């Protein structure tokens, strides 16, 4: 869950003004970071989310948003967005994602948003490795310091930080190429993750927190948003796959045996009934084992 942990206004701006500008600019975005800014704004900033004040709105994936609000051009995004507009930003050493804000070409300050780790994140990583997953890697647009801190805390093998959406896809392709012969799972929730979710072998989206684009691009949606459900899903898939193979082999073997016996005139009517109804019932009973993981 993303939460605003620091609001650092520049000279000439107050915390409420900074948070209000960011919230108005982000009010049309579906990104989880935007939602966290809006929540923080509702607790303190005045008149921040009046969408009718926005005359124009442009969101650039991986950078941020640019909006015309009450005749003022407001930017809200990362350092690369500010750099593209020739705006000098203040450095932040805080853990989390830094959102810089500017109004009419003047730097207004920055907001730090921290992603609180889910309680079962570390368990999810250990369970995945217990299932035979070779590497658990983080691909994120967050700053390197924050990403490496999280990676150490939950036991990730490696981390790639400060990535734009297309860079995530490029890095994912490199990983898939290096892991030839295996399947690569990508887990994401934001609109920026949609291309990587679609390009992976198997895509997992966080159902309630994820954007519509991420959910549509994914193969699996976790409606409880618990990372520990990922290894559970893999166990279910493996067990189901095994049961399907068992049923196919059993059904084909039984029918082949009855055909051979029938060719030699040995098979009876009851044998034919077993080959049809009996095999189907046994396969159904065997399939019920998939309900217990």
Short mmCIF file of C-alpha atoms in Angstrom, two decimals:
data_model
loop_
_atom_site.label_atom_id
_atom_site.label_comp_id
_atom_site.label_asym_id
_atom_site.label_seq_id
_atom_site.Cartn_x
_atom_site.Cartn_y
_atom_site.Cartn_z
CA UNK A 1 0.00 0.00 0.00
CA UNK A 2 1.46 3.35 -1.04
CA UNK A 3 1.50 6.11 1.58
CA UNK A 4 2.78 9.69 1.55
CA UNK A 5 5.61 9.84 4.10
CA UNK A 6 7.14 13.25 3.36
CA UNK A 7 5.98 16.54 1.83
CA UNK A 8 8.92 18.88 1.14
CA UNK A 9 7.85 22.22 -0.43
CA UNK A 10 10.30 24.52 -2.16
CA UNK A 11 10.70 28.19 -1.29
CA UNK A 12 7.47 30.09 -1.90
CA UNK A 13 5.17 27.09 -1.47
CA UNK A 14 3.50 25.57 1.59
CA UNK A 15 2.93 21.85 2.22
CA UNK A 16 -0.80 22.24 1.53
CA UNK A 17 -0.14 24.06 -1.74
CA UNK A 18 2.38 21.44 -2.86
CA UNK A 19 0.12 18.53 -1.97
CA UNK A 20 -2.86 20.29 -3.52
CA UNK A 21 -1.08 20.89 -6.83
CA UNK A 22 0.07 17.27 -6.99
CA UNK A 23 -3.39 15.93 -6.15
CA UNK A 24 -5.13 18.06 -8.77
CA UNK A 25 -2.64 16.98 -11.41
CA UNK A 26 -2.93 13.31 -10.41
CA UNK A 27 -6.72 13.30 -9.92
CA UNK A 28 -7.37 11.76 -13.36
CA UNK A 29 -4.66 9.09 -13.04
CA UNK A 30 -5.37 5.48 -12.05
CA UNK A 31 -1.82 4.81 -10.83
CA UNK A 32 -1.55 3.59 -7.18
CA UNK A 33 0.89 6.43 -6.42
CA UNK A 34 -1.69 8.95 -7.62
CA UNK A 35 -4.27 7.34 -5.34
CA UNK A 36 -1.95 7.72 -2.34
CA UNK A 37 -1.46 11.43 -3.08
CA UNK A 38 -5.22 11.92 -3.33
CA UNK A 39 -5.77 10.16 0.00
CA UNK A 40 -3.15 12.34 1.69
CA UNK A 41 -4.70 15.43 0.13
CA UNK A 42 -8.16 14.58 1.41
CA UNK A 43 -6.71 14.57 4.92
CA UNK A 44 -5.22 18.04 4.70
CA UNK A 45 -4.95 20.03 1.48
CA UNK A 46 -7.75 22.37 0.53
CA UNK A 47 -9.77 21.99 -2.68
CA UNK A 48 -7.36 19.57 -4.25
CA UNK A 49 -9.48 17.19 -6.24
CA UNK A 50 -11.92 19.42 -8.15
CA UNK A 51 -11.50 17.81 -11.57
CA UNK A 52 -13.50 20.51 -13.36
CA UNK A 53 -10.55 22.87 -12.84
CA UNK A 54 -8.40 20.77 -15.19
CA UNK A 55 -8.50 22.17 -18.73
CA UNK A 56 -6.10 19.65 -20.27
CA UNK A 57 -4.36 16.53 -19.07
CA UNK A 58 -1.48 14.45 -20.42
CA UNK A 59 -0.03 11.37 -18.74
CA UNK A 60 3.28 9.91 -19.91
CA UNK A 61 3.91 6.34 -18.78
CA UNK A 62 6.98 6.07 -16.59
CA UNK A 63 7.38 9.84 -16.21
CA UNK A 64 4.29 11.51 -14.76
CA UNK A 65 1.53 13.92 -15.68
CA UNK A 66 1.19 17.39 -17.15
CA UNK A 67 -2.04 19.29 -16.60
CA UNK A 68 -3.46 22.77 -17.15
CA UNK A 69 -5.18 23.72 -13.90
CA UNK A 70 -6.82 27.15 -13.49
CA UNK A 71 -4.57 28.45 -16.24
CA UNK A 72 -1.40 27.08 -14.59
CA UNK A 73 0.73 24.35 -16.16
CA UNK A 74 1.36 21.81 -13.41
CA UNK A 75 3.86 18.94 -13.66
CA UNK A 76 3.85 15.98 -11.32
CA UNK A 77 6.25 13.11 -11.83
CA UNK A 78 9.80 11.87 -11.52
CA UNK A 79 13.09 13.63 -12.12
CA UNK A 80 13.15 12.64 -15.79
CA UNK A 81 9.90 14.51 -16.39
CA UNK A 82 11.32 17.63 -14.75
CA UNK A 83 14.56 17.26 -16.71
CA UNK A 84 12.59 17.18 -19.98
CA UNK A 85 11.07 20.54 -19.00
CA UNK A 86 14.45 22.00 -17.90
CA UNK A 87 13.39 22.24 -14.25
CA UNK A 88 16.00 21.72 -11.54
CA UNK A 89 14.82 19.48 -8.71
CA UNK A 90 15.89 19.01 -5.10
CA UNK A 91 17.55 15.73 -4.17
CA UNK A 92 15.88 13.36 -1.71
CA UNK A 93 17.58 10.58 0.24
CA UNK A 94 14.32 9.28 1.71
CA UNK A 95 13.31 5.68 1.12
CA UNK A 96 10.46 5.47 -1.35
CA UNK A 97 9.29 6.97 -4.61
CA UNK A 98 9.89 10.70 -5.06
CA UNK A 99 7.27 12.69 -6.95
CA UNK A 100 8.46 16.15 -8.01
CA UNK A 101 5.96 18.96 -8.61
CA UNK A 102 6.30 22.17 -10.62
CA UNK A 103 3.89 24.98 -11.51
CA UNK A 104 4.40 27.32 -14.48
CA UNK A 105 8.02 26.24 -14.81
CA UNK A 106 8.79 26.87 -11.12
CA UNK A 107 9.82 23.99 -8.89
CA UNK A 108 7.30 23.55 -6.06
CA UNK A 109 8.94 20.70 -4.13
CA UNK A 110 8.70 16.96 -3.83
CA UNK A 111 6.55 14.31 -2.18
CA UNK A 112 7.90 10.96 -0.99
CA UNK A 113 5.61 7.95 -1.29
CA UNK A 114 6.61 4.73 0.43
CA UNK A 115 5.22 1.35 -0.48
CA UNK A 116 4.50 -0.51 2.74
CA UNK A 117 5.55 -4.10 2.33
CA UNK A 118 2.80 -6.66 2.56
CA UNK A 119 3.22 -8.94 5.61
CA UNK A 120 3.44 -12.07 3.47
CA UNK A 121 5.97 -10.76 0.92
CA UNK A 122 8.98 -12.49 2.48
CA UNK A 123 7.03 -15.74 2.88
CA UNK A 124 5.94 -15.54 -0.77
CA UNK A 125 9.57 -15.32 -1.93
CA UNK A 126 10.70 -18.23 0.27
CA UNK A 127 7.73 -20.36 -0.87
CA UNK A 128 8.54 -19.66 -4.51
CA UNK A 129 12.12 -20.79 -4.02
CA UNK A 130 10.88 -23.90 -2.21
CA UNK A 131 8.81 -24.70 -5.29
CA UNK A 132 11.94 -24.63 -7.42
CA UNK A 133 11.85 -21.07 -8.76
CA UNK A 134 15.47 -20.29 -9.65
CA UNK A 135 15.47 -16.49 -9.43
CA UNK A 136 13.15 -13.87 -7.98
CA UNK A 137 13.90 -10.49 -9.54
CA UNK A 138 12.43 -7.03 -9.00
CA UNK A 139 11.86 -4.69 -11.95
CA UNK A 140 10.77 -1.28 -10.69
CA UNK A 141 10.62 2.37 -11.60
CA UNK A 142 11.44 3.35 -8.00
CA UNK A 143 14.82 4.76 -7.03
CA UNK A 144 17.74 2.37 -6.63
CA UNK A 145 18.26 2.90 -2.88
CA UNK A 146 14.65 2.09 -2.01
CA UNK A 147 14.49 -0.89 -4.35
CA UNK A 148 17.71 -2.44 -3.01
CA UNK A 149 16.50 -1.99 0.57
CA UNK A 150 13.28 -3.87 -0.19
CA UNK A 151 15.18 -6.58 -2.07
CA UNK A 152 17.43 -7.24 0.93
CA UNK A 153 14.50 -7.28 3.33
CA UNK A 154 12.45 -9.93 1.52
CA UNK A 155 15.31 -11.97 0.03
CA UNK A 156 15.23 -11.17 -3.68
CA UNK A 157 18.06 -12.43 -5.89
CA UNK A 158 18.51 -9.21 -7.88
CA UNK A 159 16.84 -5.87 -8.56
CA UNK A 160 16.69 -3.46 -11.50
CA UNK A 161 15.53 0.02 -10.50
CA UNK A 162 14.58 3.34 -12.14
CA UNK A 163 13.13 1.58 -15.20
CA UNK A 164 10.66 3.09 -17.64
CA UNK A 165 7.85 0.81 -18.92
CA UNK A 166 9.67 -0.05 -22.16
CA UNK A 167 12.86 -0.73 -20.18
CA UNK A 168 10.95 -3.21 -18.02
CA UNK A 169 9.92 -5.06 -21.16
CA UNK A 170 13.49 -5.03 -22.50
CA UNK A 171 14.87 -6.33 -19.21
CA UNK A 172 12.14 -8.97 -19.07
CA UNK A 173 13.07 -10.17 -22.56
CA UNK A 174 16.70 -10.45 -21.48
CA UNK A 175 15.68 -12.55 -18.47
CA UNK A 176 13.44 -14.77 -20.61
CA UNK A 177 16.27 -15.29 -23.09
CA UNK A 178 18.73 -16.22 -20.33
CA UNK A 179 16.21 -18.63 -18.77
CA UNK A 180 15.58 -20.63 -21.95
CA UNK A 181 13.75 -23.84 -21.19
CA UNK A 182 11.91 -22.38 -18.21
CA UNK A 183 8.86 -20.20 -17.72
CA UNK A 184 9.08 -16.58 -16.55
CA UNK A 185 6.31 -15.16 -14.37
CA UNK A 186 5.77 -11.42 -14.10
CA UNK A 187 3.72 -9.90 -11.28
CA UNK A 188 2.46 -6.31 -11.49
CA UNK A 189 -0.43 -3.99 -10.70
CA UNK A 190 0.02 -0.66 -12.47
CA UNK A 191 -0.74 0.48 -16.00
CA UNK A 192 3.04 0.69 -16.53
CA UNK A 193 3.27 -3.07 -15.93
CA UNK A 194 0.76 -4.00 -18.65
CA UNK A 195 3.33 -4.41 -21.48
CA UNK A 196 5.53 -6.64 -19.32
CA UNK A 197 2.52 -8.66 -18.12
CA UNK A 198 1.52 -9.28 -21.73
CA UNK A 199 5.07 -10.16 -22.79
CA UNK A 200 5.82 -12.65 -20.01
CA UNK A 201 5.13 -16.38 -20.16
CA UNK A 202 2.64 -16.02 -17.30
CA UNK A 203 1.33 -12.71 -15.98
CA UNK A 204 -0.07 -12.22 -12.46
CA UNK A 205 -2.01 -9.02 -11.70
CA UNK A 206 -3.09 -7.78 -8.28
CA UNK A 207 -6.86 -7.76 -8.74
CA UNK A 208 -8.21 -5.11 -6.37
CA UNK A 209 -5.19 -2.79 -6.49
CA UNK A 210 -4.30 -3.32 -10.12
CA UNK A 211 -5.31 -1.07 -12.98
CA UNK A 212 -7.77 -2.33 -15.61
CA UNK A 213 -4.98 -2.46 -18.18
CA UNK A 214 -2.84 -4.69 -15.95
CA UNK A 215 -5.72 -7.05 -15.18
CA UNK A 216 -6.65 -7.38 -18.86
CA UNK A 217 -3.05 -8.06 -19.87
CA UNK A 218 -2.46 -10.68 -17.15
CA UNK A 219 -3.23 -14.40 -17.28
CA UNK A 220 -4.10 -14.57 -13.57
CA UNK A 221 -5.68 -11.95 -11.28
CA UNK A 222 -5.16 -12.32 -7.52
CA UNK A 223 -8.30 -10.82 -6.05
CA UNK A 224 -6.95 -10.84 -2.47
CA UNK A 225 -3.75 -8.98 -3.48
CA UNK A 226 -1.66 -11.34 -1.35
CA UNK A 227 1.76 -12.23 -2.82
CA UNK A 228 1.66 -15.53 -0.93
CA UNK A 229 -1.15 -16.63 -3.26
CA UNK A 230 1.34 -16.80 -6.14
CA UNK A 231 3.07 -19.99 -4.91
CA UNK A 232 -0.37 -21.38 -3.99
CA UNK A 233 -1.52 -20.76 -7.58
CA UNK A 234 1.58 -22.52 -8.90
CA UNK A 235 0.95 -25.53 -6.65
CA UNK A 236 -2.69 -25.68 -7.84
CA UNK A 237 -1.56 -25.49 -11.47
CA UNK A 238 1.04 -28.23 -11.03
CA UNK A 239 -1.38 -30.54 -9.24
CA UNK A 240 -4.13 -29.90 -11.79
CA UNK A 241 -1.71 -30.54 -14.65
CA UNK A 242 -0.68 -33.82 -13.04
CA UNK A 243 -4.28 -34.94 -12.56
CA UNK A 244 -5.16 -34.09 -16.17
CA UNK A 245 -2.21 -36.19 -17.39
CA UNK A 246 -3.28 -39.09 -15.15
CA UNK A 247 -6.86 -38.99 -16.44
CA UNK A 248 -5.80 -38.85 -20.09
CA UNK A 249 -3.33 -41.73 -19.72
CA UNK A 250 -5.83 -43.83 -17.72
CA UNK A 251 -8.72 -43.21 -20.13
CA UNK A 252 -6.67 -43.95 -23.26
CA UNK A 253 -5.10 -47.05 -21.68
CA UNK A 254 -8.46 -48.46 -20.53
CA UNK A 255 -10.13 -47.89 -23.88
CA UNK A 256 -7.12 -49.29 -25.78
CA UNK A 257 -7.21 -52.44 -23.63
CA UNK A 258 -10.94 -52.91 -24.25
CA UNK A 259 -10.46 -52.39 -28.01
CA UNK A 260 -7.72 -55.03 -28.10
CA UNK A 261 -9.83 -57.47 -26.08
CA UNK A 262 -12.81 -56.75 -28.34
CA UNK A 263 -10.71 -57.47 -31.44
CA UNK A 264 -9.99 -60.95 -30.05
CA UNK A 265 -13.62 -61.46 -29.07
CA UNK A 266 -12.87 -61.45 -25.34
CA UNK A 267 -14.47 -58.14 -24.28
CA UNK A 268 -17.98 -58.31 -22.85
CA UNK A 269 -20.82 -55.81 -22.69
CA UNK A 270 -19.82 -54.96 -19.12
CA UNK A 271 -16.31 -54.25 -20.31
CA UNK A 272 -17.68 -51.76 -22.83
CA UNK A 273 -19.81 -50.11 -20.10
CA UNK A 274 -16.74 -49.82 -17.89
CA UNK A 275 -14.71 -48.34 -20.78
CA UNK A 276 -17.35 -45.62 -21.21
CA UNK A 277 -19.14 -44.83 -17.93
CA UNK A 278 -16.65 -46.40 -15.53
CA UNK A 279 -13.63 -44.59 -16.93
CA UNK A 280 -15.54 -41.28 -16.89
CA UNK A 281 -16.57 -41.72 -13.23
CA UNK A 282 -13.05 -42.64 -12.13
CA UNK A 283 -11.62 -39.63 -14.00
CA UNK A 284 -14.17 -37.33 -12.30
CA UNK A 285 -13.36 -38.72 -8.85
CA UNK A 286 -9.64 -38.32 -9.51
CA UNK A 287 -10.23 -34.71 -10.63
CA UNK A 288 -11.79 -33.83 -7.27
CA UNK A 289 -8.31 -34.15 -5.72
CA UNK A 290 -7.49 -30.80 -7.30
CA UNK A 291 -9.71 -29.16 -4.69
CA UNK A 292 -7.19 -30.03 -1.99
CA UNK A 293 -3.78 -28.37 -2.33
#
